[in-house]
Coordinates of C-alpha atoms in Angstrom, one line a residue:
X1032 CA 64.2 75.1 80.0
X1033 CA 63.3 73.3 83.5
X1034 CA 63.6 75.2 86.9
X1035 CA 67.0 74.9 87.9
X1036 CA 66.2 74.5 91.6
X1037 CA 63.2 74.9 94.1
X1038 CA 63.2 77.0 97.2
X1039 CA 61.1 79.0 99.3
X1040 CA 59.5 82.0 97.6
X1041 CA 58.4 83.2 100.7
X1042 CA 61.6 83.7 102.3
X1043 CA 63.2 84.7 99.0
X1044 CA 61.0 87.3 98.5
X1045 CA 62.9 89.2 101.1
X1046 CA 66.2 90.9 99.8
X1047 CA 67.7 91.3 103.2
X1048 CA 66.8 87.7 104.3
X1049 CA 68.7 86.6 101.6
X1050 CA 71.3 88.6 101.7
X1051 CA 71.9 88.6 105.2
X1052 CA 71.5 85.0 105.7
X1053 CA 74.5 84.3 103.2
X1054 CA 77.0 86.5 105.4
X1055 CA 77.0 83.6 107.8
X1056 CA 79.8 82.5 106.0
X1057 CA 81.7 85.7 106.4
X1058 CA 81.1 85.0 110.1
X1059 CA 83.2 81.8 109.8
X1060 CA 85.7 83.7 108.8
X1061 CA 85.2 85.9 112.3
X1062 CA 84.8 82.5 114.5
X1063 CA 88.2 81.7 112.8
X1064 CA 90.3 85.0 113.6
X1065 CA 89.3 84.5 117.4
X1066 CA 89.5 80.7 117.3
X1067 CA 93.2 80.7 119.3
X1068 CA 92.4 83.3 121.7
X1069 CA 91.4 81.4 124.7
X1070 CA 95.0 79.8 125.0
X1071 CA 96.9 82.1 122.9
X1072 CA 96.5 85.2 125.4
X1073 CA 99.7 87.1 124.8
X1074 CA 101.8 84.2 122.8
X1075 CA 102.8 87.0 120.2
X1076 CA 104.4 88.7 122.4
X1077 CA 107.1 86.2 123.6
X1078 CA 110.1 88.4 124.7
X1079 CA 108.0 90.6 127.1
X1080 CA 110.3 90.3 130.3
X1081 CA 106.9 90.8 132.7
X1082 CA 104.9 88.0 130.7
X1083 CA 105.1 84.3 131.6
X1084 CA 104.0 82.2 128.9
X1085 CA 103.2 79.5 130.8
X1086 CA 100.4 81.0 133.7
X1087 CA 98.8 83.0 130.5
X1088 CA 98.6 80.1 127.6
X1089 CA 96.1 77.1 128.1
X1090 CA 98.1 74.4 130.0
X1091 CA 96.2 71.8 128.4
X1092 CA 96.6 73.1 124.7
X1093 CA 100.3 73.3 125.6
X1094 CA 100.8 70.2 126.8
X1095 CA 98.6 68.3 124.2
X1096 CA 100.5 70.1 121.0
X1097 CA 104.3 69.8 123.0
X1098 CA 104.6 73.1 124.0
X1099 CA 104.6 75.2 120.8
X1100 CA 107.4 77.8 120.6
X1101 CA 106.8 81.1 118.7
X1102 CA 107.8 79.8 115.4
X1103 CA 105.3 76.9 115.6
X1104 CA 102.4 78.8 117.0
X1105 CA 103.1 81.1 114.1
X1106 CA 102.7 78.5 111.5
X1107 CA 99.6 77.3 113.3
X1108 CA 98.2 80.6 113.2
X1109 CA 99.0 80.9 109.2
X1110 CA 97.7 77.7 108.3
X1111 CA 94.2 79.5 108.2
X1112 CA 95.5 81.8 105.8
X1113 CA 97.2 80.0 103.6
X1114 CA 93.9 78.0 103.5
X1115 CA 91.9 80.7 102.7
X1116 CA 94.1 81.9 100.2
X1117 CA 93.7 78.3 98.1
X1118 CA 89.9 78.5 98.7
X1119 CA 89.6 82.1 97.2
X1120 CA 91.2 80.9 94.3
X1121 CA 89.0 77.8 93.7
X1122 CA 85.9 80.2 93.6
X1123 CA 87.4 81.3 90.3
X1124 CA 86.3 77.8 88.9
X1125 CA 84.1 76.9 91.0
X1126 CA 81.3 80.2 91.2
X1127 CA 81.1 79.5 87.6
X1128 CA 80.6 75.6 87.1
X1129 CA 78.9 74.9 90.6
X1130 CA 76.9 78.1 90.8
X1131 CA 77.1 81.1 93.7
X1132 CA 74.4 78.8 95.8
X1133 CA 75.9 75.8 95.5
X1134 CA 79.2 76.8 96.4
X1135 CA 78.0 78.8 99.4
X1136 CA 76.5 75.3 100.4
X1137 CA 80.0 73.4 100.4
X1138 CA 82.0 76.1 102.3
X1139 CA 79.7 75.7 105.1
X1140 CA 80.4 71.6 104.5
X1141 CA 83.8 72.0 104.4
X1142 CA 83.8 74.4 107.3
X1143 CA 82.4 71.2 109.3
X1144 CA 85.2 68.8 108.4
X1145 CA 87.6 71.3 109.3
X1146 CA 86.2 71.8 112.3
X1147 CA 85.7 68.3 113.5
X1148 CA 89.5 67.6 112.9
X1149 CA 90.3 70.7 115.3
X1150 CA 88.6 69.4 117.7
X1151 CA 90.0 65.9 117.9
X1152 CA 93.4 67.4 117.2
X1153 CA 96.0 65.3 119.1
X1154 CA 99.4 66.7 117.6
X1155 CA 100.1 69.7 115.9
X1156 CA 100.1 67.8 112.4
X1157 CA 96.2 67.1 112.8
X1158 CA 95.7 71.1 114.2
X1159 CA 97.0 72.4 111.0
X1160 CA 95.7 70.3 108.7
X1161 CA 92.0 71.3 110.1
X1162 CA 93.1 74.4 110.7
X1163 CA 93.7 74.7 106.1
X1164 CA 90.7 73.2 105.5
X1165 CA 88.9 75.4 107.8
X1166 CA 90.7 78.1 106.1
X1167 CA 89.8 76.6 102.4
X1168 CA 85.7 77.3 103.7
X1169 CA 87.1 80.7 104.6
X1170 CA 88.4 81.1 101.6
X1171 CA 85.7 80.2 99.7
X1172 CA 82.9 82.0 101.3
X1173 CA 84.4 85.5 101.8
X1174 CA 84.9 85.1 97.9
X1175 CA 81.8 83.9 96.5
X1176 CA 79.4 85.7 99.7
X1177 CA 79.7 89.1 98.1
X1178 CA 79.0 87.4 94.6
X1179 CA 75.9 86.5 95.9
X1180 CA 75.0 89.1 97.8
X1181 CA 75.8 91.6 95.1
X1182 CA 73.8 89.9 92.4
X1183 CA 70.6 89.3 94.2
X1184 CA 69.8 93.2 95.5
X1185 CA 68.8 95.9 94.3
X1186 CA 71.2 99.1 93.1
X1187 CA 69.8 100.9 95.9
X1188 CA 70.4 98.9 99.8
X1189 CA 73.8 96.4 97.9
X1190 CA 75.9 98.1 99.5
X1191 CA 74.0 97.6 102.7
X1192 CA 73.7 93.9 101.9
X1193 CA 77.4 93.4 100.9
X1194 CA 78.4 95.2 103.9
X1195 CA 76.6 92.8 106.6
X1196 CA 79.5 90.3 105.4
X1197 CA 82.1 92.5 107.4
X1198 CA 79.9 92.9 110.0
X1199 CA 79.1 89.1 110.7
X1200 CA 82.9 89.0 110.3
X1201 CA 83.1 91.3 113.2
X1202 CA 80.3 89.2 115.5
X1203 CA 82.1 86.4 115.1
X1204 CA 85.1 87.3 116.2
X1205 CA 83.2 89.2 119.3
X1206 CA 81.3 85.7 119.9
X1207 CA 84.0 83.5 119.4
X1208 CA 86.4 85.7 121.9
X1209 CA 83.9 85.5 124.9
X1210 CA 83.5 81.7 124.4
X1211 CA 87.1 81.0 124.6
X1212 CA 87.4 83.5 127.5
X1213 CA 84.6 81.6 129.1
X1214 CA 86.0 77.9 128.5
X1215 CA 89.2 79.2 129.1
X1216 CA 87.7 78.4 133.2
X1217 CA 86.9 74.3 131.8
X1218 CA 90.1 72.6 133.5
X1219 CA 91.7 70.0 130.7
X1220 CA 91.4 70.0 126.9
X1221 CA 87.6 70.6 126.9
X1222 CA 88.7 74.2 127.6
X1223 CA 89.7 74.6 123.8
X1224 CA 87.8 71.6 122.8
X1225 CA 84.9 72.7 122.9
X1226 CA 84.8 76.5 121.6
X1227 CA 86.2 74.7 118.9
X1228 CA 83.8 72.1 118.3
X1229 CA 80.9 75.1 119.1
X1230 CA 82.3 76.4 115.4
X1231 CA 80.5 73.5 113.7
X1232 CA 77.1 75.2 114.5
X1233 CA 76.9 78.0 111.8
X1234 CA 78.1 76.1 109.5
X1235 CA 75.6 73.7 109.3
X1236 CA 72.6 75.8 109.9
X1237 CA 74.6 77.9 106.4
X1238 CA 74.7 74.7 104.1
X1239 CA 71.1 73.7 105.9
X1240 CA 69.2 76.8 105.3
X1241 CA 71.0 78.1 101.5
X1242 CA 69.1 74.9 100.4
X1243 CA 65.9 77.4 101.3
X1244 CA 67.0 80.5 98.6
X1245 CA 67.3 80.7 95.3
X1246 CA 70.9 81.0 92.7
X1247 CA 72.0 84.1 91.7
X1248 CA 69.8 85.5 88.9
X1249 CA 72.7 86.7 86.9
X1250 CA 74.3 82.9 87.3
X1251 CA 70.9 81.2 85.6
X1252 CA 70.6 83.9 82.9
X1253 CA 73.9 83.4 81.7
X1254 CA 73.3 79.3 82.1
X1255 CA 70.1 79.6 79.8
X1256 CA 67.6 80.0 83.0
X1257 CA 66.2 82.5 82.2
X1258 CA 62.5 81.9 83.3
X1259 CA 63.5 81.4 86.4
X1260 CA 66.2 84.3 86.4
X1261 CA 62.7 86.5 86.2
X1262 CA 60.9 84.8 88.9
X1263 CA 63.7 85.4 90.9
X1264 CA 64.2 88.8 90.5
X1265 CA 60.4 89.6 90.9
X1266 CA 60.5 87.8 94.2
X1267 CA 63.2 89.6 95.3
X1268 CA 62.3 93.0 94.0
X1269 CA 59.0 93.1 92.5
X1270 CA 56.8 91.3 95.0
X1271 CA 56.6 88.8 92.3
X1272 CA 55.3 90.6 89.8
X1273 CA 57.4 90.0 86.7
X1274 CA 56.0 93.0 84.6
X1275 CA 57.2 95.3 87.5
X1276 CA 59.7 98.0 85.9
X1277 CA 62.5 97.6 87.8
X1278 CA 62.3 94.1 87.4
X1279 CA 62.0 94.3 84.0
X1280 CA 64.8 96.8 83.5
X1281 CA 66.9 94.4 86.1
X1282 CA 66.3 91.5 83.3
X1283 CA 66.7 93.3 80.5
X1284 CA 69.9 94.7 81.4
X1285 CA 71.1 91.0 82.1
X1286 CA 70.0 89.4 79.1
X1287 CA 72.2 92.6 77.5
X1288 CA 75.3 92.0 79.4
X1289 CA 74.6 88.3 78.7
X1290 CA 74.1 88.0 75.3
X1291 CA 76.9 90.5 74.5
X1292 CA 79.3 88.0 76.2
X1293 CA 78.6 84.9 74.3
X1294 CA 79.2 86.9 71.1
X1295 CA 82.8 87.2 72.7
X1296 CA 83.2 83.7 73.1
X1297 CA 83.6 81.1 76.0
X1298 CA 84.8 82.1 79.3
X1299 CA 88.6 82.2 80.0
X1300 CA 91.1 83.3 82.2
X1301 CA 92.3 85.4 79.3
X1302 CA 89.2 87.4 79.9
X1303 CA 90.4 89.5 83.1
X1304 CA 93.6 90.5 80.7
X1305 CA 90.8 92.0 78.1
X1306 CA 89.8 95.5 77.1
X1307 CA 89.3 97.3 80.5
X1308 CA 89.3 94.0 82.8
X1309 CA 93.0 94.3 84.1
X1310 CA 92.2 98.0 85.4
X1311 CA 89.1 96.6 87.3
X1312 CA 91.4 93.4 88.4
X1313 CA 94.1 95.4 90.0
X1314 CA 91.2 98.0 91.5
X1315 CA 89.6 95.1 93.6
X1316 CA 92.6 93.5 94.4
X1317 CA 94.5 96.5 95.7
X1318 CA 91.7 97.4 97.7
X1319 CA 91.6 93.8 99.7
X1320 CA 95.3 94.8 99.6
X1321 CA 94.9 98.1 101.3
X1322 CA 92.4 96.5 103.9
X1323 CA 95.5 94.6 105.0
X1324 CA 98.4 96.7 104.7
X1325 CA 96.0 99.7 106.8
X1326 CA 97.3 98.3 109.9
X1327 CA 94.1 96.6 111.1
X1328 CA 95.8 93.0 111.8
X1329 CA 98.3 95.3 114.5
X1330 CA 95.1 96.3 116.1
X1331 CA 93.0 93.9 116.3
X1332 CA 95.5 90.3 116.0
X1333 CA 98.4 91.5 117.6
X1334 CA 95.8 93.6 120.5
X1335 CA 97.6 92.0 123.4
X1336 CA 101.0 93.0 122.3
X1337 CA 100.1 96.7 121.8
X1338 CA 98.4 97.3 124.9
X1339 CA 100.9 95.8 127.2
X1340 CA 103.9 98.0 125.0
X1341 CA 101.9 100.3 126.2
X1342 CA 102.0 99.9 130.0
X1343 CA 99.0 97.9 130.5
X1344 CA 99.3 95.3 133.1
X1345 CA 97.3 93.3 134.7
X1346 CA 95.4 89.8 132.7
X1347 CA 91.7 90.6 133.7
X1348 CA 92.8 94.5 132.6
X1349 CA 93.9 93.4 129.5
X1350 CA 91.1 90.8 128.6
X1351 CA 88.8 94.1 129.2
X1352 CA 90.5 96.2 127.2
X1353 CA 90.9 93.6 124.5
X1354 CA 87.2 92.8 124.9
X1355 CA 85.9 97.0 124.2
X1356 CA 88.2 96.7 121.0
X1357 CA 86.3 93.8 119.7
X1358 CA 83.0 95.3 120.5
X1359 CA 83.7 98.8 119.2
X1360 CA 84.1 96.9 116.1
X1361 CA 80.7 95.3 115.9
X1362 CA 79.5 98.2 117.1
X1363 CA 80.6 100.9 114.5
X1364 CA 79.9 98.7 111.6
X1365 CA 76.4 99.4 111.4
X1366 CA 76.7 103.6 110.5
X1367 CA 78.4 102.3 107.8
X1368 CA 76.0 99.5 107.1
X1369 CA 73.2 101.9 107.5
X1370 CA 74.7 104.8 105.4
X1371 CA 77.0 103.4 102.8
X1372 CA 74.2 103.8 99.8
X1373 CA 74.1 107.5 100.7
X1374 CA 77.7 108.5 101.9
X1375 CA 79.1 106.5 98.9
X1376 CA 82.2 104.4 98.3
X1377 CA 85.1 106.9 97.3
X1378 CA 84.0 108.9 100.6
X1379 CA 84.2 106.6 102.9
X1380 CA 87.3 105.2 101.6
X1381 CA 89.3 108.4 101.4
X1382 CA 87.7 109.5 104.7
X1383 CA 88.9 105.9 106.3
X1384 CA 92.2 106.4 105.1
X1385 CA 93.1 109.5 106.3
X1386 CA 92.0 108.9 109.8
X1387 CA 93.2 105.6 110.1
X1388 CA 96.9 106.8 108.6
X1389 CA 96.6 109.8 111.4
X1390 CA 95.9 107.4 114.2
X1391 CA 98.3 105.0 113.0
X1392 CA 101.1 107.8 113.4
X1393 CA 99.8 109.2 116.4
X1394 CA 100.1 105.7 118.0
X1395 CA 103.7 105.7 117.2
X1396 CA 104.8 109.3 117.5
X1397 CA 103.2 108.3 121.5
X1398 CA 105.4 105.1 121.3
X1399 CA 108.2 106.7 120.3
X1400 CA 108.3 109.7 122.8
X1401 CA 107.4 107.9 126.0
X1402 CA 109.0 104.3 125.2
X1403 CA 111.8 102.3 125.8
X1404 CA 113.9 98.9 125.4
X1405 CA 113.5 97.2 128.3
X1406 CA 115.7 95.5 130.7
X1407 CA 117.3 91.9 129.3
X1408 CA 115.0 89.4 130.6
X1409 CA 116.3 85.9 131.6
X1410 CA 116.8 84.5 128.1
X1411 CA 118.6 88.1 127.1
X1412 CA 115.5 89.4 125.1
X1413 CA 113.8 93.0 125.4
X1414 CA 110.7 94.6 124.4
X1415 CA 109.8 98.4 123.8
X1416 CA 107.7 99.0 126.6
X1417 CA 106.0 102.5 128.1
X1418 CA 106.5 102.2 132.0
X1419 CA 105.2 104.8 134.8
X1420 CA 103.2 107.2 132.3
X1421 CA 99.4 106.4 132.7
X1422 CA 99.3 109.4 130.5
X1423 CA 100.7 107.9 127.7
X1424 CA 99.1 104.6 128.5
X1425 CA 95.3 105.9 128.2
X1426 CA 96.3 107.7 125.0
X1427 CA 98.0 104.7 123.2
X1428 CA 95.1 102.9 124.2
X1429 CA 92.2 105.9 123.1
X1430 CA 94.0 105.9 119.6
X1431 CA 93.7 102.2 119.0
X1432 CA 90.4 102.0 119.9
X1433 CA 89.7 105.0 117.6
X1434 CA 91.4 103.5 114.5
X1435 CA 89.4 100.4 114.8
X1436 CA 86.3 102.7 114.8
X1437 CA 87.6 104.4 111.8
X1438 CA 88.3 100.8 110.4
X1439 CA 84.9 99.4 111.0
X1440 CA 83.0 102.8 110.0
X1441 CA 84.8 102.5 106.1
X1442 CA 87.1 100.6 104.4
X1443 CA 86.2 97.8 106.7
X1444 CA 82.7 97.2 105.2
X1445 CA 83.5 98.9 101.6
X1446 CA 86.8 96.7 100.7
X1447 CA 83.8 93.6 100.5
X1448 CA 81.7 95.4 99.1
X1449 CA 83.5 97.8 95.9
X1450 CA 85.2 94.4 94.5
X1451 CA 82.0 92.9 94.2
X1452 CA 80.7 95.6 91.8
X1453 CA 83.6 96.3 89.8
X1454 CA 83.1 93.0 87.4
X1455 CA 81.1 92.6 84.3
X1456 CA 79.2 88.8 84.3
X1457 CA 81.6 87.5 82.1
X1458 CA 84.8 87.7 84.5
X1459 CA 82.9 88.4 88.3
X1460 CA 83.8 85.0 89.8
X1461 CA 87.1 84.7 88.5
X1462 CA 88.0 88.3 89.5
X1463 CA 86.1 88.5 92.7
X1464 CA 88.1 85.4 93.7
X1465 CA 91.5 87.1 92.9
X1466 CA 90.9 90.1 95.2
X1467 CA 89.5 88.5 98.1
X1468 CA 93.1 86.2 97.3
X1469 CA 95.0 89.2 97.8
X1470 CA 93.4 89.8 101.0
X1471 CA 94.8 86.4 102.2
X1472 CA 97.8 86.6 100.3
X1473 CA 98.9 90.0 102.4
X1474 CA 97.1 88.2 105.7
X1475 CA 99.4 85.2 105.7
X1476 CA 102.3 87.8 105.2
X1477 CA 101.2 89.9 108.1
X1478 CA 101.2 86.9 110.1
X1479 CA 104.3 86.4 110.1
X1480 CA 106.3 89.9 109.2
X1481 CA 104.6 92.3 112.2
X1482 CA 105.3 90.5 115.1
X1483 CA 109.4 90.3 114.5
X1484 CA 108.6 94.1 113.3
X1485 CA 107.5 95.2 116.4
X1486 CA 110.4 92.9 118.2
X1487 CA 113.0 94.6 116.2
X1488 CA 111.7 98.3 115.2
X1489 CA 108.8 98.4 117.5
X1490 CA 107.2 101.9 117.4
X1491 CA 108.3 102.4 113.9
X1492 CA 106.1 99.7 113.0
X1493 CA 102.8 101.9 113.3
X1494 CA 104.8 104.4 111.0
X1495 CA 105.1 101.6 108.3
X1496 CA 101.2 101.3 108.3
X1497 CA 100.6 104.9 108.4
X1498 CA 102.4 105.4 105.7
X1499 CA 100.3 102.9 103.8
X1500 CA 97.0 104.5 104.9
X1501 CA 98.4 107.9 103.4
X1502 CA 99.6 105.6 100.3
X1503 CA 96.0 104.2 99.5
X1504 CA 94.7 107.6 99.9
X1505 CA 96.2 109.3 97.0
X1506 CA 95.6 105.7 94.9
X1507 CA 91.6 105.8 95.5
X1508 CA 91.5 109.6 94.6
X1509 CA 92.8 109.3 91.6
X1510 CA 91.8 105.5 90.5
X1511 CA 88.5 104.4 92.2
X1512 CA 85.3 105.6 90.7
X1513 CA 82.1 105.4 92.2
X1514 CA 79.7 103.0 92.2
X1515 CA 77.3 103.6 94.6
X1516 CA 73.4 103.4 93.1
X1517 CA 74.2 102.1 89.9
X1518 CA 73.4 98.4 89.0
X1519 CA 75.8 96.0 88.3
X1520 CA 75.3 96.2 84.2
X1521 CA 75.8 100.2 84.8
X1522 CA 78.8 100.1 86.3
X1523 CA 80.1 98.6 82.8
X1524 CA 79.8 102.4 81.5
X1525 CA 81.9 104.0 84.4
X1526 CA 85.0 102.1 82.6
X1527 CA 83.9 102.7 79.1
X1528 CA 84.3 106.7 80.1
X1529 CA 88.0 106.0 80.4
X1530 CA 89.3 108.4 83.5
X1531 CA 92.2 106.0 84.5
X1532 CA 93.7 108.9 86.3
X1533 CA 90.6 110.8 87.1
X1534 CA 88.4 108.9 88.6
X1535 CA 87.0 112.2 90.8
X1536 CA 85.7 113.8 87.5
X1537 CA 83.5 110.7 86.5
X1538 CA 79.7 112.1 86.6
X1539 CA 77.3 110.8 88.8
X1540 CA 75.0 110.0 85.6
X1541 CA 77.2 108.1 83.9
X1542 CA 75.9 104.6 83.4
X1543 CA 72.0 105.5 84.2
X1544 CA 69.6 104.4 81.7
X1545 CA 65.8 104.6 81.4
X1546 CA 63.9 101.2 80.8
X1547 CA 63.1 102.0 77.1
X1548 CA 66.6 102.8 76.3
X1549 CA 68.0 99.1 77.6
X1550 CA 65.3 97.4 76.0
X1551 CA 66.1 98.8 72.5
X1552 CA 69.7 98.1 73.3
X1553 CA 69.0 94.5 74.7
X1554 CA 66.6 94.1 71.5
X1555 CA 69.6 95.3 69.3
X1556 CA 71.8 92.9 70.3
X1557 CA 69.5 90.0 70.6
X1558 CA 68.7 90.8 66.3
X1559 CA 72.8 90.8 66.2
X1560 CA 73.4 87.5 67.6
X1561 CA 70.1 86.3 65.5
X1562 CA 71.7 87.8 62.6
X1563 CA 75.4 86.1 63.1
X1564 CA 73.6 82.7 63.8
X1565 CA 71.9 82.9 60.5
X1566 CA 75.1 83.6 58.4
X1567 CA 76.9 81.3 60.0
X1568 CA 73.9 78.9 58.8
X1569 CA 74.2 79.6 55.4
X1570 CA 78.1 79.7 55.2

């Protein structure tokens, strides 16, 4: 069969290029988190008696959308979301039919459009509407990214190259935060005009340059390109030799997994609901779940609001303590992006867990000793608020900073990175997609269940999401297996070994294979399907 596309072997030959180039799309994701934050400074925290909404919001975005009350802004907020969480599910359609490259290509596209109609947003009608089809790219490209990414890398640095999607999520939101802060000095709507017509930019140099690397191997095998499935992985991993051995294994373990499939029949939805699939399904979805429900929207959406609960005062105080949260978070990303091939999954996860659950109830437990309801303010509304203990303050403050540090360090990177793994050929797209939906399924809850929790229970709030942390503990010890090192094909033996409830106990050989002993079992199955072919034939 023909090539299925050209590109540049050059720059493909380079894992890391490829890999890391992709995770511009998880940045879009980033650019989106922080899009409101120039004229949304402390909008979530709306019954603060010493915060006037007015002097802190963007006159101009007021005025031009009619003064948005909480409610609104909320549903402006959620409309990326809820976006997202339509485009996640599309990739389970279209990672299959349009390809992993192709559909990296129209997230980018579609990121444009959505831009474009922010920026000439006139009403709050027209903000919404771009802000769901931004979220649709969102969607799309934090689903099929680590499809991509996962299935054109080696065993050995994926989770390195799956892990650069969280941390371009993180840069963006770092970039996008100093660009509103520094347009937020533009008198008249160019002040939120502009940062977010700037969003257009990565976009297009995403859709621009994927046109430049080449589709998934795994994708062409199991599309009959096969010829080109080698010279792909021989770029990528073999220099382009196509007799070198882990290449060869790499193809020959493919053309296993692949040829096994077809003699289950065509690709359905019924597929996730087969043999060990629903087990993997609710693994990766329960993780993105977990990323949520850890408390890490609190800390990082919702920054404003914690840190002036906790005393601090003072807008170019709290734009500087908001800014060292978002760089801590670029910043201790890349231990984990360094390490996470050697320090494993299941470590890091547990690890993350604990610490962030600990800080989580430490943060509270400070709340809850040194707080108070404020004084009625003039529409009769009160806050929990820490007055007169710097004390208190500083330490409210230290433990949010170190939870996002515990965030970014490990379940941060490894809740992209273990879903992508989890998935036999067969059912990756379609189960990928479902996970990464949970994500924005339990985002676009968030979004609008924390900020009346911490208007109504306040401190107890951080308890809530403790608890969760301690929650996901005990359900990776026992459920998640590791993955780290083993190729995607391997992975399929970890839940052939069964260890539902035992997941600790799952060796770290299990899965490995030398190159004769796939070859024999790729050759096997190819005689098989030969074999059925033929009696079918004569019947």
């Amino acid at each position: 069969m023909g090539k299925f596309t050209t590109y540049n072997a050059r720059i493909a030959s380079n894992p890391y290029i490829v890999g890391s180039f992709a995770c511009i799309g998880g940045g879009l994701c980033g650019l989106d988190i922080s899009s409101m934050s120039g004229v949304l400074n402390v909008s979530l925290a709306p019954s603060s008696p010493k915060i006037n909404l007015t002097k802190r919001q963007n006159p101009s975005y007021l005025s031009t959308f009619n003064f948005p009350n909480p409610s609104a802004q909320g549903g402006i907020i959620a409309a990326m979301p809820a976006g997202s969480l339509v485009g996640s599910l599309a990739v389970t359609q279209l990672a299959d039919r349009l390809g992993r490259k192709r559909t990296v290509i129209l997230a980018g596209m579609i990121w444009v459009i959505g831009s474009i109609i922010q920026c000439a947003s006139v009403n709050r009608g027209m903000l919404v509407v771009g802000r769901i089809i931004s979220g649709v790219s969102v969607g799309l490209s934090s689903a099929v990214v680590p499809i991509y990414q996962s299935e054109t890398t080696a065993p050995s640095i994926r989770g390195r190259i799956v892990t650069l999607q969280q941390w371009s999520i993180t840069w963006g939101m770092l970039i996008q935060y100093f660009v509103q802060f520094g347009c937020s000095y533009i008198h008249g709507v160019a002040s939120f005009r502009i940062p977010w017509g700037l969003q257009m930019i990565p976009a297009i140099i995403l859709s621009l340059g994927m046109t430049l690397f080449p589709e998934s191997p795994r994708w062409l095998c199991d599309n009959g390109y096969e010829d080109e499935a080698l010279e792909v992985l021989a770029d990528l991993h073999g220099g382009g030799d196509t007799t070198n051995e882990l290449v060869v294994l790499e193809y020959e373990e493919i053309k296993q997994q692949v040829y096994f499939e077809r003699t289950e029949g065509a690709k359905s939805y019924m597929d996730l609901l087969k043999g060990g699939n629903p087990r993997r399904v609710m693994l990766g979805m329960s993780l993105r779940m977990w990323s949520q429900l850890c408390g890490m929207s609190v800390m990082m959406y919702y920054v404003v609001y914690v840190f002036e609960s906790a005393g601090l005062t003072g807008i170019r105080t709290n734009l500087v303590a908001d800014s060292i949260q978002y760089v801590l978070n670029v910043a201790l990303t890349v231990p984990a992006i360094i390490y996470i091939d050697k320090w494993g999954r299941r470590p890091m996860l547990l690890f993350g867990t604990v610490f962030m659950g600990f800080w989580m109830f430490l943060v509270g437990g400070i709340q809850g000793r040194f707080g108070h309801w404020s004084a009625p303010d003039s529409t009769g509304k009160i806050v929990w608020i820490i007055d007169g203990n710097e004390a208190a303050t500083k330490a409210v403050i230290v433990c949010s900073y170190l939870f996002v540090c515990s965030y970014a360090v490990t379940i941060g990177p490894v809740s992209w990175t273990y879903p992508a793994e989890l998935y036999s050929l067969k059912v990756r797209g379609k189960a990928v997609s479902l996970s990464t939906a949970s994500n924005w399924a339990f985002n676009t809850a968030l979004a609008f269940a924390v900020p009346p929790g911490l208007n109504s229970i306040a401190w107890k709030t951080y308890f809530i999401f403790g608890t969760f942390n301690f929650a996901a503990f005990i359900h990776i010890f026992f459920m998640f297996p590791e993955t780290v090192g083993r190729s995607l094909e391997e992975v399929e033996e970890i839940f052939q070994q069964g260890h539902t409830f035992t997941a600790w106990r799952i060796s770290k050989d299990v899965g490995k294979k030398t190159l004769a002993e796939v070859v024999e079992k790729s050759k096997a199955i190819s005689d098989l399907i030969n074999f059925t072919h033929r009696a079918r034939g004569r019947c």
